[in-house]
PDB file of C-alpha atoms in Angstrom:
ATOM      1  CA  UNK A   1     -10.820  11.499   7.830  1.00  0.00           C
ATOM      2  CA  UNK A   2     -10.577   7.741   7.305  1.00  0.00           C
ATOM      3  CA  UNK A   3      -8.342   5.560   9.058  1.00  0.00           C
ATOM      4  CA  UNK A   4      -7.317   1.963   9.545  1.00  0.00           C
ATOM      5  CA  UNK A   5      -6.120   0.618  12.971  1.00  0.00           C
ATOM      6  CA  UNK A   6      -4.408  -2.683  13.124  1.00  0.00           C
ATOM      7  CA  UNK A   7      -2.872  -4.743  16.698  1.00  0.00           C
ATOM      8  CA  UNK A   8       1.012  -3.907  16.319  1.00  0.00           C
ATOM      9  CA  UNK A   9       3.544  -6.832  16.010  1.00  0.00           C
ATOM     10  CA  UNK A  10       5.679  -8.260  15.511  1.00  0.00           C
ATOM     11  CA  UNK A  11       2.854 -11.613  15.831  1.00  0.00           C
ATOM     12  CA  UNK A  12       5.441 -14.721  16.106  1.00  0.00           C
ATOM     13  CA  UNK A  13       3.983 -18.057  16.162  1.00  0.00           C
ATOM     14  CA  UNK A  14       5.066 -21.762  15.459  1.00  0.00           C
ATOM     15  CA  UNK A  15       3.617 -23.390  12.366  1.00  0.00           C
ATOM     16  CA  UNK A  16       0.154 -24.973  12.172  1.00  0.00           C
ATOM     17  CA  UNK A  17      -1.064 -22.332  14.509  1.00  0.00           C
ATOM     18  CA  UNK A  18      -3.885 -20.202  14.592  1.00  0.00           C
ATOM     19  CA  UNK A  19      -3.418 -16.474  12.774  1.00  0.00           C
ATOM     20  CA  UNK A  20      -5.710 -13.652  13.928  1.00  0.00           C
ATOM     21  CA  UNK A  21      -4.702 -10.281  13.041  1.00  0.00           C
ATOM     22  CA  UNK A  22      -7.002  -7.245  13.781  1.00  0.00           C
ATOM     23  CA  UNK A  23      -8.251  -4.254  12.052  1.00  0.00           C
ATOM     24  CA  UNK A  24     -10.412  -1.840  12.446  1.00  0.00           C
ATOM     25  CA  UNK A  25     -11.531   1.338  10.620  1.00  0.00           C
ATOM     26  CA  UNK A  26     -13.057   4.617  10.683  1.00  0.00           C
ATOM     27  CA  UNK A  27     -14.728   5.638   7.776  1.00  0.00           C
ATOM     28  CA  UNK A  28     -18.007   7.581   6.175  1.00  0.00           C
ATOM     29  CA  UNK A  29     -20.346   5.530   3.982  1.00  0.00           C
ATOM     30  CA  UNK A  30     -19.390   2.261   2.946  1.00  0.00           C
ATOM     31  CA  UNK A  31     -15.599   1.846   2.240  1.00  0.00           C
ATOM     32  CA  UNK A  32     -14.145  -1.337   0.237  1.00  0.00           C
ATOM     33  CA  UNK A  33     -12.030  -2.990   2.415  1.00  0.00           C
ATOM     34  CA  UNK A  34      -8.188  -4.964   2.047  1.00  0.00           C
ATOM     35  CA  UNK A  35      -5.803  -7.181   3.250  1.00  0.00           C
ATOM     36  CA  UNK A  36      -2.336  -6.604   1.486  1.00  0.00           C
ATOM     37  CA  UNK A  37       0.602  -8.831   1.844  1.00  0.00           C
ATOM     38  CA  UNK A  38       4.485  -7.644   1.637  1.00  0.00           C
ATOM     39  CA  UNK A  39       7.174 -10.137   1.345  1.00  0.00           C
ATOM     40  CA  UNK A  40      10.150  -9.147   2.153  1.00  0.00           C
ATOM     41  CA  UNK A  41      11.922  -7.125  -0.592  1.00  0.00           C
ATOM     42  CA  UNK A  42       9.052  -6.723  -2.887  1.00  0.00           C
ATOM     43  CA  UNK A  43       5.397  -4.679  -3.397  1.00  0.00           C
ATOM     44  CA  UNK A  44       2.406  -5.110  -1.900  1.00  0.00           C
ATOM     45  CA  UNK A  45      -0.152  -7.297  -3.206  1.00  0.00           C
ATOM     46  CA  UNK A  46      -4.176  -7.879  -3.068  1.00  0.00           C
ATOM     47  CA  UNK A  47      -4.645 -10.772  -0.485  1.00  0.00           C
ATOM     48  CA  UNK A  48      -8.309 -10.472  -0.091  1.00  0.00           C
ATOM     49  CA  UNK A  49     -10.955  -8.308  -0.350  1.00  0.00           C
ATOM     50  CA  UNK A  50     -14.649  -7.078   0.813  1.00  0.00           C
ATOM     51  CA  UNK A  51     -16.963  -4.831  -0.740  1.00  0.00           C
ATOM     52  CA  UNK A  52     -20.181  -4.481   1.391  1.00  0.00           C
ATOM     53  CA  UNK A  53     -21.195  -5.893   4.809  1.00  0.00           C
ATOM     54  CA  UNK A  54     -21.280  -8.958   6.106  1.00  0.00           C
ATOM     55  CA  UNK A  55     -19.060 -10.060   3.033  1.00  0.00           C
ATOM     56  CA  UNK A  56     -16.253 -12.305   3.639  1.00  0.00           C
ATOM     57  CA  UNK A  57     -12.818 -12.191   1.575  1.00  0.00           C
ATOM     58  CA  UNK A  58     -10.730 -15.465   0.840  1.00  0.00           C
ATOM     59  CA  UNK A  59      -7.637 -17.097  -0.536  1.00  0.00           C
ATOM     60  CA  UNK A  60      -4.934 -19.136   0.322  1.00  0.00           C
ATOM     61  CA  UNK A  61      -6.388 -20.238   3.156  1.00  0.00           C
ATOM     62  CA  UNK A  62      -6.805 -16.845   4.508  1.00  0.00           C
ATOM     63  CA  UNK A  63     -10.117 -14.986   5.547  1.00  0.00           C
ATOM     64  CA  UNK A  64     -12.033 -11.793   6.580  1.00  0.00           C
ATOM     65  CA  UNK A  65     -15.488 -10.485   7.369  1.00  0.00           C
ATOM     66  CA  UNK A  66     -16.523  -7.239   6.836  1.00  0.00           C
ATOM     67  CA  UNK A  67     -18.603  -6.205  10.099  1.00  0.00           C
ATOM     68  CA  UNK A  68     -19.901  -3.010   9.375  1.00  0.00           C
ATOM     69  CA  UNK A  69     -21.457  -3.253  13.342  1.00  0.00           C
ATOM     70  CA  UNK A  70     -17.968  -3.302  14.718  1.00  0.00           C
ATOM     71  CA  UNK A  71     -16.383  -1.211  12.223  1.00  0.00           C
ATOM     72  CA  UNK A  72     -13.453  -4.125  11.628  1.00  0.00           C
ATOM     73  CA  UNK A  73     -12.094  -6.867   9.169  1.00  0.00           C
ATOM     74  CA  UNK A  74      -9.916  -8.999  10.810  1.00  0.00           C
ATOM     75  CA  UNK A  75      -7.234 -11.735   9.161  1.00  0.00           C
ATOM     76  CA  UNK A  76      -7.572 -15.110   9.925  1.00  0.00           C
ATOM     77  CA  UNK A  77      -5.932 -18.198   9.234  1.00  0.00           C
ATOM     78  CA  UNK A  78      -6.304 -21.623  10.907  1.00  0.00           C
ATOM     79  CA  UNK A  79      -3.286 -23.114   9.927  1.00  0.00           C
ATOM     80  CA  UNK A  80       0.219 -20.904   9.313  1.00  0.00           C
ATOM     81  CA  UNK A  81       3.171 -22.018   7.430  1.00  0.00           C
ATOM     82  CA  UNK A  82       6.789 -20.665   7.689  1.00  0.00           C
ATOM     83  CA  UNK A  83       5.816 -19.220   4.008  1.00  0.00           C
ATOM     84  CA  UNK A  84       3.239 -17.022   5.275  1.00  0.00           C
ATOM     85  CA  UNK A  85       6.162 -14.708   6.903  1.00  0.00           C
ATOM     86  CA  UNK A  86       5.872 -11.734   5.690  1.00  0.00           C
ATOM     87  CA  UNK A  87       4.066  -7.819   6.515  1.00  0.00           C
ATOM     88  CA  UNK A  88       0.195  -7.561   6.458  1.00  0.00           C
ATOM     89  CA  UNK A  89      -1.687  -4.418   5.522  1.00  0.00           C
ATOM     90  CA  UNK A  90      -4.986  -4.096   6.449  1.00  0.00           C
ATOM     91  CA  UNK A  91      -6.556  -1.214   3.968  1.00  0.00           C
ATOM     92  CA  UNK A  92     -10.146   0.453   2.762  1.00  0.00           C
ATOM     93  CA  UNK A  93     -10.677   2.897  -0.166  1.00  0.00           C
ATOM     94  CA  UNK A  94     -13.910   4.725   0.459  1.00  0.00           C
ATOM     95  CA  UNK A  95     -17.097   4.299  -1.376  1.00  0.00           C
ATOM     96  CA  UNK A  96     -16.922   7.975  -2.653  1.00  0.00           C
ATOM     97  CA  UNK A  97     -14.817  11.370  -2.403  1.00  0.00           C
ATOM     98  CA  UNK A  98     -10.987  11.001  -3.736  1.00  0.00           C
ATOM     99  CA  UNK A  99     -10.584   6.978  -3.538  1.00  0.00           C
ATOM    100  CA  UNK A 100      -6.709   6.927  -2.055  1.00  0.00           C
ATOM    101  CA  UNK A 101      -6.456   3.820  -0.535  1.00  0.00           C
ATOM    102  CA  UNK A 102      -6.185   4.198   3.684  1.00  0.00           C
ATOM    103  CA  UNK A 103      -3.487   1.615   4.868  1.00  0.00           C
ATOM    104  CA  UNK A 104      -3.127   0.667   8.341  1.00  0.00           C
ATOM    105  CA  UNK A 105       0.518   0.347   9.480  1.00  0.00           C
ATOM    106  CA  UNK A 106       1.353  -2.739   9.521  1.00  0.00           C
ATOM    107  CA  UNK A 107       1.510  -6.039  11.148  1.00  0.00           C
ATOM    108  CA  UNK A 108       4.678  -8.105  10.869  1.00  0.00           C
ATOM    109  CA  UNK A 109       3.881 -11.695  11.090  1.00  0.00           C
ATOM    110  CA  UNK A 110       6.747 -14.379  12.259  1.00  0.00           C
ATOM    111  CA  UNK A 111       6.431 -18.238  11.313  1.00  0.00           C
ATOM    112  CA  UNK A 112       8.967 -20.820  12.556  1.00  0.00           C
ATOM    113  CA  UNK A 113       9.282 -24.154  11.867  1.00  0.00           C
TER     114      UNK A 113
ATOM    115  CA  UNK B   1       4.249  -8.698 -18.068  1.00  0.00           C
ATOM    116  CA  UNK B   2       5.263  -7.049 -14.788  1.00  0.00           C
ATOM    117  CA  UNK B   3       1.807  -4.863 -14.181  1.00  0.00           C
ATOM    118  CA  UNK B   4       3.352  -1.744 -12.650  1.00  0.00           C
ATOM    119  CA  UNK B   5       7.154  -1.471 -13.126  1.00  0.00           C
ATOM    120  CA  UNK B   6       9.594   1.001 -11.282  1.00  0.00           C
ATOM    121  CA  UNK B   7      13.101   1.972 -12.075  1.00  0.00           C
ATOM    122  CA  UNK B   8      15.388   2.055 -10.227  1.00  0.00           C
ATOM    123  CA  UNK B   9      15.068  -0.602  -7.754  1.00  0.00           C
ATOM    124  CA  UNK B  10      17.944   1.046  -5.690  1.00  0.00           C
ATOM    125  CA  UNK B  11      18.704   5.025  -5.342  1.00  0.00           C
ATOM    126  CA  UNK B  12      21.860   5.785  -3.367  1.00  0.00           C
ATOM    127  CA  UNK B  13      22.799   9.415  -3.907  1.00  0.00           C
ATOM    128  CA  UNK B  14      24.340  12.568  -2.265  1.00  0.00           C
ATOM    129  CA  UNK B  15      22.477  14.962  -0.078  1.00  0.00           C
ATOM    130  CA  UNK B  16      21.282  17.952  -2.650  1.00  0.00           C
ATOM    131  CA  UNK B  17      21.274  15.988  -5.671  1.00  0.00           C
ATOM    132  CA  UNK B  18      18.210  16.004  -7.325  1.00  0.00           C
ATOM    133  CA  UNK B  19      16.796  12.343  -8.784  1.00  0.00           C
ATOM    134  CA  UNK B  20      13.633  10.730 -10.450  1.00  0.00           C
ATOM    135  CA  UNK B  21      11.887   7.536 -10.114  1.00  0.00           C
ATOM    136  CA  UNK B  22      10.412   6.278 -13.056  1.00  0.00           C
ATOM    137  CA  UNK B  23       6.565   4.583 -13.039  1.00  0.00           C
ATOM    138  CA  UNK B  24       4.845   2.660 -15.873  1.00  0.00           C
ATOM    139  CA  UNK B  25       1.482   0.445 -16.075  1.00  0.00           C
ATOM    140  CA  UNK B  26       0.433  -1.309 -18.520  1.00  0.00           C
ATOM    141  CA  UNK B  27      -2.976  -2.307 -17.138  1.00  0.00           C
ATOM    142  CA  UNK B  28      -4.616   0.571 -18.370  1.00  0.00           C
ATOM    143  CA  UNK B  29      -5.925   2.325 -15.093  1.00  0.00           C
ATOM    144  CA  UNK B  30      -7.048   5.727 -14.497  1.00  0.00           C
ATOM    145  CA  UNK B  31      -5.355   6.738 -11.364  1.00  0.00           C
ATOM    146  CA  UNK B  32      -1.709   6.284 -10.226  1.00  0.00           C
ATOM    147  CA  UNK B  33      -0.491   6.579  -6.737  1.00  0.00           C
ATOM    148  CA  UNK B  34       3.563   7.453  -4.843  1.00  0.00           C
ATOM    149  CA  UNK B  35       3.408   5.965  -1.622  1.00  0.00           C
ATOM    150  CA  UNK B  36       6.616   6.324   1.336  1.00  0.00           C
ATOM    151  CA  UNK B  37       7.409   3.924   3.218  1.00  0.00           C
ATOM    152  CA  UNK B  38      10.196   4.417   6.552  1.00  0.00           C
ATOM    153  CA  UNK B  39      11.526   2.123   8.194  1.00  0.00           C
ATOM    154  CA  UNK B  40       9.054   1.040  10.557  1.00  0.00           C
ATOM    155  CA  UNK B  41       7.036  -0.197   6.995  1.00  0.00           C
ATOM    156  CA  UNK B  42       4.109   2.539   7.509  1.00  0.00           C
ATOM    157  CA  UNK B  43       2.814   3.839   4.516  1.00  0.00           C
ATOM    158  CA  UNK B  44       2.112   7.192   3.313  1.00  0.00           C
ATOM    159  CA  UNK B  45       0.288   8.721   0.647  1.00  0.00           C
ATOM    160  CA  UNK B  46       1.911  11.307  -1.301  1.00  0.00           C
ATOM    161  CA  UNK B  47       0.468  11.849  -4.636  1.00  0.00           C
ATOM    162  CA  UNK B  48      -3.049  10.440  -6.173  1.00  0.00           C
ATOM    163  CA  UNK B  49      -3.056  11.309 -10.175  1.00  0.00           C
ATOM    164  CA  UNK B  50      -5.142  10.717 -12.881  1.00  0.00           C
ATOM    165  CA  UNK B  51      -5.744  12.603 -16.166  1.00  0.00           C
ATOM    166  CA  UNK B  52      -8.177  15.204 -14.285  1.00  0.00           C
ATOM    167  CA  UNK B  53      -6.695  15.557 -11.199  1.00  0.00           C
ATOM    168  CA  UNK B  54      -3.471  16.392  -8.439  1.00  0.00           C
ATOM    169  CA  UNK B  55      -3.909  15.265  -5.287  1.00  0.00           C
ATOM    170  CA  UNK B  56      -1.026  16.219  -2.750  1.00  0.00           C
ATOM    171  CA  UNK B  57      -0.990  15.160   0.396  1.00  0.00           C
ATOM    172  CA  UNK B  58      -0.090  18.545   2.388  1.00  0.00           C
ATOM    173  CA  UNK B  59       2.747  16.928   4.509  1.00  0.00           C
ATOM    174  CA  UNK B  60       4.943  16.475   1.369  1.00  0.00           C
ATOM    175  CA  UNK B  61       7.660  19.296   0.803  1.00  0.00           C
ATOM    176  CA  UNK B  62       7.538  20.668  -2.363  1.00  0.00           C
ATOM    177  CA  UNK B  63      10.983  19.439  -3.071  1.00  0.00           C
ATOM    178  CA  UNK B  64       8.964  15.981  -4.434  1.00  0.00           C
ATOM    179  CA  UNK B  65       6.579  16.799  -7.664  1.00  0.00           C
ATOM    180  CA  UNK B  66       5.287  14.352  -9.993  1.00  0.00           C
ATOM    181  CA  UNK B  67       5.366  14.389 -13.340  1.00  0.00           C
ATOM    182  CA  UNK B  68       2.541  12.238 -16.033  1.00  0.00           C
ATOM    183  CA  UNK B  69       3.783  12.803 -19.489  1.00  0.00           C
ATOM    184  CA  UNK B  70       0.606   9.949 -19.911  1.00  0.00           C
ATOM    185  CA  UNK B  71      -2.054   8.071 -18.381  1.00  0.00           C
ATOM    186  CA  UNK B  72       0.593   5.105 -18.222  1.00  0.00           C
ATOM    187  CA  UNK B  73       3.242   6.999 -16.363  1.00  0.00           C
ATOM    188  CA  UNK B  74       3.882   8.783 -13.541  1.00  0.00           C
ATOM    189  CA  UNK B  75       7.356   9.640 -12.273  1.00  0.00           C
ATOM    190  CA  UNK B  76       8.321  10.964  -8.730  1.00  0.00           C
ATOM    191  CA  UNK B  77      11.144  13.808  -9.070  1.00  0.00           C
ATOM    192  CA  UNK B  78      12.911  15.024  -5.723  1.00  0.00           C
ATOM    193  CA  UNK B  79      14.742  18.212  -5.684  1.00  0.00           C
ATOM    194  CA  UNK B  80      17.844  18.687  -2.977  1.00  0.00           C
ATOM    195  CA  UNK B  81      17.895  15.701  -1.273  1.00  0.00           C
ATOM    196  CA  UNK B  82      17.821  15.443   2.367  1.00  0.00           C
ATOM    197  CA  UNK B  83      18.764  12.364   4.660  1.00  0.00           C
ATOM    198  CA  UNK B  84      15.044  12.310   6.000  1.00  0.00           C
ATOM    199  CA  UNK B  85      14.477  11.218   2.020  1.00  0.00           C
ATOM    200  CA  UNK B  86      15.614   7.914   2.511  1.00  0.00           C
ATOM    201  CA  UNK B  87      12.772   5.319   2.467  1.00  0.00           C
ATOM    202  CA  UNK B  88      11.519   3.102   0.315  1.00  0.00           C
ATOM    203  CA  UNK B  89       8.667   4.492  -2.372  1.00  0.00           C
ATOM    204  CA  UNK B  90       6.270   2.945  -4.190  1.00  0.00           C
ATOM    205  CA  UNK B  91       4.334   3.708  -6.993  1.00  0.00           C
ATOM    206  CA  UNK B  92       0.921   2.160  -7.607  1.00  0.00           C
ATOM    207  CA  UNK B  93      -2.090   2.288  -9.832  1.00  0.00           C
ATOM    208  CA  UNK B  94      -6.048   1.124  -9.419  1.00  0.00           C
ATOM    209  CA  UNK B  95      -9.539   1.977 -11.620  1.00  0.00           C
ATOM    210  CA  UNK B  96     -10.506   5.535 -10.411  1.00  0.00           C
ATOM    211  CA  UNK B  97     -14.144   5.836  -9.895  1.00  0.00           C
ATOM    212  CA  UNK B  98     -14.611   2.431  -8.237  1.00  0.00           C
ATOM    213  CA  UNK B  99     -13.821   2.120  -4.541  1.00  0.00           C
ATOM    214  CA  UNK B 100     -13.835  -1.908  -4.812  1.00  0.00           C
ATOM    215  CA  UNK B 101     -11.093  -2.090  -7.050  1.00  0.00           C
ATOM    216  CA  UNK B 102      -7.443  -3.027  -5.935  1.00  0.00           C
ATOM    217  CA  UNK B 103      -4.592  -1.381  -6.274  1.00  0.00           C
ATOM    218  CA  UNK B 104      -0.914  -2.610  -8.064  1.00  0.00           C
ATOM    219  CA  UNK B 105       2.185  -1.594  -6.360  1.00  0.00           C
ATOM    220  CA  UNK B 106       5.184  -1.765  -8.198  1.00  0.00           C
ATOM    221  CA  UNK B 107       8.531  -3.606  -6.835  1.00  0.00           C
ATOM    222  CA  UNK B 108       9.403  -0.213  -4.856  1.00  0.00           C
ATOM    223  CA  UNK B 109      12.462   1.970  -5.027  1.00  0.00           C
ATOM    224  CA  UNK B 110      14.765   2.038  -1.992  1.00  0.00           C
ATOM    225  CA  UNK B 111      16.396   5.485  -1.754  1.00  0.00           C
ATOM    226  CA  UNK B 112      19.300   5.850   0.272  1.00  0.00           C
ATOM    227  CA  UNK B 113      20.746   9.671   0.714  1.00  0.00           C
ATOM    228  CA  UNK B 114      23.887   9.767   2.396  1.00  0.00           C
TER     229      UNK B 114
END
């Protein structure tokens, strides 16, 4: 079935650095694919997403390519605030079939000032 | 407007009480979603609903059912409580039919059995 691997955490680093958080995926055809974002106490929402290959996914300064030749979609960011703090999801819904969105499990990310 | 709503926000109850969580969205989607999350913050699927169709995700006792009295609504009933229960579960809605579209999580429900 499909399924979404992402690097465990937690990921702590100092503000202004570099964010890369991986993810990759196993799926059949040609999945949709998701970052979420959880801050603590609430829901997850939509951070980016990608629909086909070789798209890329952006907003608030955060981006992903979807690289259908090494099956990922990794989260970057060049520059992380304390704000940023919060639980990542990487996530794909499949192109056909039932549509439940696949979440990975998680990668806590840790900003200090 | 809050897009998908859930009441409550916090469930603490006895062990073999029975309880519902309540779902509503207002953005008009086709398919609504329960999702668990423990304490580690992984995610599991538990139900995927729309108006022609019950998924179930096999790993789910059959003490948890959902219930759609409409397209808008889906609510999450759990018979005889156990402490395993407690989590925190989220209900969530997206287009059906369209694998690029999103879905909406409500704000979650933490359940507590004790």
């Amino acid at each position: 079935g499909d399924s979404v691997t992402q690097m465990e955490g937690p990921v702590t680093l100092s503000e202004e650095a570099f964010l890369t958080i991986n993810c990759t995926y196993t799926a059949t055809g040609y999945p949709s694919l998701f970052w979420y974002v959880q801050y603590p106490g609430e829901g997850l929402q939509l951070l980016l997403k990608a629909t086909k290959a070789d798209d890329k996914g952006s907003n608030k300064g955060f981006e992903a390519t979807y690289r259908k030749e090494t099956t990922s979609f990794h989260l970057e960011k060049g520059s992380v605030q304390v704000s940023d703090s919060a639980v990542y999801f990487c996530a794909l819904r499949a192109s056909g079939g039932s549509y439940i969105p696949t979440f990975g499990r998680g990668t806590s990310l840790i900003v200090h000032p | 407007d809050t897009a998908v709503s859930q009441t409550p926000k916090y469930l603490v109850t006895q062990m073999g009480n029975d309880k519902s969580i309540k779902c509503e969205q207002n953005l008009g989607h086709d398919t609504m979603y329960w999702y668990k999350q423990d304490s580690k913050k992984f995610l599991k699927i538990m139900f995927s609903y729309n108006n022609k169709e019950l998924i179930i995700n096999e790993t789910v006792p059959n003490r948890f059912s959902p219930k759609s009295p409409d397209k808008a609504h889906l609510n999450l009933h759990i018979n005889s409580l156990e402490l395993g229960d407690s989590a925190v579960y989220f209900c969530a809605s997206s287009q059906v039919n369209f694998g690029g579209a999103e879905a909406f999580f409500g704000q979650g429900t933490r359940l507590t059995v004790v």
